[in-house]
Coordinates of C-alpha atoms and ligand atoms in Angstrom, one line a residue:
M70 CA -15.1 183.7 89.6
T71 CA -17.9 183.5 92.2
W72 CA -21.4 182.1 92.0
V73 CA -24.7 182.5 93.9
D74 CA -26.6 179.3 94.6
T75 CA -30.2 180.5 94.7
H76 CA -31.8 177.2 95.9
C77 CA -29.8 175.2 98.3
H78 CA -31.7 173.2 101.1
L79 CA -28.7 173.2 103.4
Q80 CA -31.0 172.6 106.4
L81 CA -32.5 169.4 104.8
D82 CA -29.2 167.9 103.9
G83 CA -28.2 165.9 106.9
R84 CA -24.6 166.9 106.5
P85 CA -23.2 169.8 108.5
P86 CA -24.1 173.0 106.6
A87 CA -20.8 174.7 107.7
E88 CA -18.9 171.9 106.0
L89 CA -20.8 172.2 102.7
L90 CA -20.2 175.9 102.7
R91 CA -16.5 175.5 103.5
R92 CA -16.3 173.2 100.5
A93 CA -17.7 175.9 98.2
P94 CA -15.3 178.8 98.4
E95 CA -16.4 180.0 95.0
V96 CA -20.0 180.3 96.1
A97 CA -20.5 183.8 97.5
W98 CA -23.8 183.1 99.2
V99 CA -26.8 180.7 99.0
V100 CA -30.6 180.9 99.5
A101 CA -31.8 178.1 101.8
P102 CA -35.5 177.7 101.0
G103 CA -37.9 176.5 103.7
V104 CA -40.4 173.8 102.7
D105 CA -42.6 174.0 105.8
A106 CA -42.6 176.0 109.1
E107 CA -40.0 173.8 110.7
S108 CA -37.4 174.0 107.9
S109 CA -38.2 177.7 107.4
K110 CA -37.2 178.2 111.1
A111 CA -34.1 176.2 110.5
S112 CA -33.3 178.4 107.4
L113 CA -33.6 181.5 109.6
S114 CA -31.2 180.0 112.2
L115 CA -28.7 179.1 109.5
A116 CA -28.9 182.7 108.1
G117 CA -28.2 183.9 111.6
E118 CA -25.2 181.6 111.9
H119 CA -23.8 182.6 108.5
P120 CA -24.7 186.2 108.0
G121 CA -24.3 187.3 104.4
R122 CA -23.5 183.7 103.3
V123 CA -27.0 182.1 103.8
L124 CA -30.3 183.8 103.1
A125 CA -33.4 182.5 104.7
T126 CA -36.9 182.0 103.2
A127 CA -40.2 180.9 104.7
G128 CA -42.8 178.9 102.8
L129 CA -44.7 175.7 102.4
H130 CA -43.9 173.3 99.5
P131 CA -46.8 172.2 97.3
H132 CA -46.3 168.6 98.4
D133 CA -47.5 169.6 101.9
A134 CA -50.0 172.3 100.8
S135 CA -52.8 170.3 102.7
A136 CA -51.1 171.6 105.9
W137 CA -51.4 175.2 104.9
P138 CA -54.3 176.0 107.3
E139 CA -52.2 174.8 110.3
Q140 CA -48.8 176.2 109.1
R141 CA -50.0 179.5 107.8
L142 CA -49.6 181.6 111.0
A143 CA -46.0 180.4 111.7
I144 CA -45.0 181.1 108.1
E145 CA -46.6 184.6 108.1
E146 CA -44.8 185.4 111.4
M147 CA -41.4 184.6 109.9
A148 CA -42.2 186.2 106.5
P149 CA -41.0 189.8 107.5
H150 CA -37.6 188.4 108.6
V151 CA -36.7 186.4 105.5
S152 CA -35.3 187.3 102.1
A153 CA -38.0 185.5 100.1
I154 CA -41.3 183.6 100.4
G155 CA -41.5 180.0 99.3
E156 CA -40.9 177.5 98.2
T157 CA -44.4 177.2 97.0
G158 CA -45.9 176.4 93.7
L159 CA -47.7 173.5 92.1
D160 CA -46.6 169.9 91.7
F161 CA -49.1 167.8 89.6
Y162 CA -46.5 165.1 89.0
R163 CA -46.6 163.7 92.6
E164 CA -49.8 165.4 93.6
L165 CA -49.2 164.7 97.3
S166 CA -51.7 167.4 98.2
T167 CA -54.9 168.0 96.1
R168 CA -54.7 170.5 93.2
T169 CA -57.2 172.7 95.1
E170 CA -55.1 172.7 98.2
Q171 CA -51.9 173.4 96.3
E172 CA -53.4 176.4 94.5
A173 CA -54.9 177.9 97.7
S174 CA -51.6 177.7 99.5
F175 CA -49.7 179.0 96.4
R176 CA -52.1 182.0 96.1
D177 CA -51.9 182.9 99.8
Q178 CA -48.1 182.8 99.7
I179 CA -48.0 185.0 96.6
G180 CA -50.3 187.4 98.5
L181 CA -47.8 187.4 101.4
A182 CA -44.9 188.1 99.0
I183 CA -46.7 190.9 97.2
G184 CA -47.7 192.5 100.6
L185 CA -44.1 192.5 101.7
G186 CA -42.5 193.3 98.4
K187 CA -40.4 190.1 98.5
P188 CA -39.6 187.5 95.8
I189 CA -41.6 184.3 95.6
I190 CA -39.8 181.0 94.9
V191 CA -42.0 178.8 92.7
H192 CA -41.8 175.1 92.2
C193 CA -43.4 174.0 89.0
R194 CA -43.7 170.3 88.0
D195 CA -46.1 169.1 85.4
A196 CA -48.1 172.2 86.1
F197 CA -46.9 174.9 83.6
A198 CA -50.4 176.0 82.5
D199 CA -51.7 176.4 86.0
V200 CA -48.6 178.1 87.4
H201 CA -48.7 180.5 84.5
R202 CA -52.4 181.2 85.1
V203 CA -51.9 181.8 88.8
I204 CA -48.9 184.1 88.3
E205 CA -50.7 186.0 85.6
E206 CA -53.9 186.4 87.6
T207 CA -52.1 187.5 90.8
G208 CA -49.8 189.9 88.9
A209 CA -46.8 188.3 90.7
G210 CA -44.6 188.0 87.6
A211 CA -42.0 190.6 88.5
Q212 CA -41.5 188.9 91.9
A213 CA -41.5 185.3 90.8
V214 CA -38.4 183.1 90.7
L215 CA -39.2 179.8 88.8
H216 CA -36.9 177.3 90.6
C217 CA -35.4 174.4 88.7
W218 CA -36.8 175.6 85.4
T219 CA -37.4 172.7 83.1
G220 CA -39.6 174.3 80.4
G221 CA -39.0 174.0 76.7
T222 CA -39.3 176.7 74.1
R223 CA -43.1 177.1 74.3
W224 CA -43.4 177.6 78.0
T225 CA -40.2 179.6 78.3
K226 CA -41.6 182.1 75.8
R227 CA -44.9 182.4 77.7
F228 CA -43.2 182.8 81.1
L229 CA -40.8 185.3 79.7
D230 CA -43.8 187.6 78.9
L231 CA -44.8 187.5 82.6
G232 CA -41.5 189.1 83.7
V233 CA -40.3 186.1 85.9
M234 CA -36.8 185.0 86.7
F235 CA -35.7 181.6 85.6
S236 CA -33.5 179.6 88.0
F237 CA -31.6 176.8 86.3
A238 CA -30.5 173.6 88.1
G239 CA -28.8 170.3 87.3
P240 CA -31.3 169.1 84.7
V241 CA -30.0 171.8 82.2
A242 CA -26.7 169.9 82.3
F243 CA -28.2 166.4 82.1
E244 CA -27.7 164.4 78.9
T245 CA -31.5 164.2 78.7
G246 CA -31.8 168.0 79.1
E247 CA -32.1 169.0 75.5
T248 CA -35.6 170.4 75.8
I249 CA -34.5 172.5 78.8
R250 CA -31.4 173.7 76.9
L251 CA -33.6 174.8 74.0
G252 CA -35.7 176.8 76.5
A253 CA -32.7 178.2 78.2
E254 CA -31.4 179.5 74.8
L255 CA -34.4 181.9 74.8
V256 CA -33.7 183.3 78.2
P257 CA -31.6 186.4 78.2
P258 CA -28.8 186.1 80.8
E259 CA -30.3 189.1 82.7
R260 CA -33.3 186.9 83.4
A261 CA -31.4 183.9 84.7
L262 CA -30.3 182.5 88.1
V263 CA -28.4 179.3 88.9
E264 CA -29.0 176.8 91.7
T265 CA -28.1 173.4 92.9
D266 CA -31.4 172.4 94.7
T267 CA -29.0 170.6 97.2
P268 CA -29.2 167.8 98.2
Y269 CA -31.2 166.8 95.1
L270 CA -30.5 166.8 91.3
A271 CA -26.7 166.7 91.3
P272 CA -25.3 167.8 87.9
P273 CA -22.9 165.7 85.9
P274 CA -20.2 164.5 86.6
H275 CA -21.8 164.0 90.1
R276 CA -25.2 162.5 89.1
G277 CA -26.6 160.3 91.7
E278 CA -24.5 161.7 94.5
P279 CA -26.0 164.1 97.2
N280 CA -25.7 167.5 95.6
E281 CA -23.8 170.4 97.3
P282 CA -23.4 174.2 96.7
A283 CA -19.9 173.9 95.1
W284 CA -21.4 172.1 92.1
V285 CA -23.5 175.2 91.1
A286 CA -20.5 175.9 88.8
H287 CA -21.4 172.9 86.6
V288 CA -24.9 174.4 86.1
G289 CA -23.4 177.7 85.1
E290 CA -21.0 176.0 82.7
A291 CA -23.9 174.2 81.0
L292 CA -25.6 177.6 80.6
A293 CA -22.4 179.1 79.2
R294 CA -22.3 176.4 76.5
V295 CA -26.0 177.1 75.7
W296 CA -25.4 180.8 75.4
G297 CA -22.0 180.6 73.8
I298 CA -20.4 182.9 76.4
G299 CA -17.7 182.3 79.0
P300 CA -18.6 180.8 82.4
D301 CA -17.1 183.9 84.1
E302 CA -19.7 186.0 82.3
V303 CA -22.5 183.6 83.4
A304 CA -21.2 183.8 87.0
K305 CA -21.0 187.5 87.0
T306 CA -24.4 188.1 85.4
T307 CA -26.3 185.5 87.4
S308 CA -24.7 186.8 90.7
T309 CA -25.7 190.4 89.9
N310 CA -29.2 189.2 89.1
A311 CA -29.3 187.2 92.4
S312 CA -28.3 190.3 94.4
R313 CA -31.0 192.4 92.7
V314 CA -33.7 189.8 93.2
F315 CA -33.0 188.9 96.8
A316 CA -31.8 192.4 97.7
A317 CA -28.6 190.9 99.0
Ligands
ZN150 ZN1 -36.5 173.1 96.7

């Protein structure tokens, strides 16, 4: 049984990426999202060092969206050489950049992804309505990957209609994750991906530890319980989906 970890910030971890990959023999490959120009460059280097095992992305996280005017050119230059654009999106929970700055950066990165025909990795925290509106208005639904999806039934239904992919992370396995599991129940396995969001959000039984790609299996097992199918089936379907989405 092999998995694909579609959101794994190996380059932000601090531990040697090669070591984390060695500890994850059941993970066929990972996507290492950039969160700014520097970490996108690091993602490209890692992909070069681990061909076929690490896929690179280029993007600017909503936390740093205020830096988009200065970072834009560097990210645009890397964009043709990566597997996806992002992570971008909206974060109204921490709101470290203004909502206006976040939406402008998000829209520009969507435009970049559409122009290049690449997937767009979307962070959405306390911003369901606005992320939905922007994806609908830009027509990016078929290219969008909603990373660390935490929506309940209402938002999951609305986003399903946009044609997006839902990437599930540790919270679907948390004791407190019942709302997320009710949402996940509505997602057909063909529309789902799994991720760790390493080094954050470690799933049980590792909560509180720095996360790592090997633990994507715990996320997949949680989804298997939600859907009432075997973990092997979840691994197979989500890995096929990942290959389709990231053209890997
Ligand atoms: Zn991330």
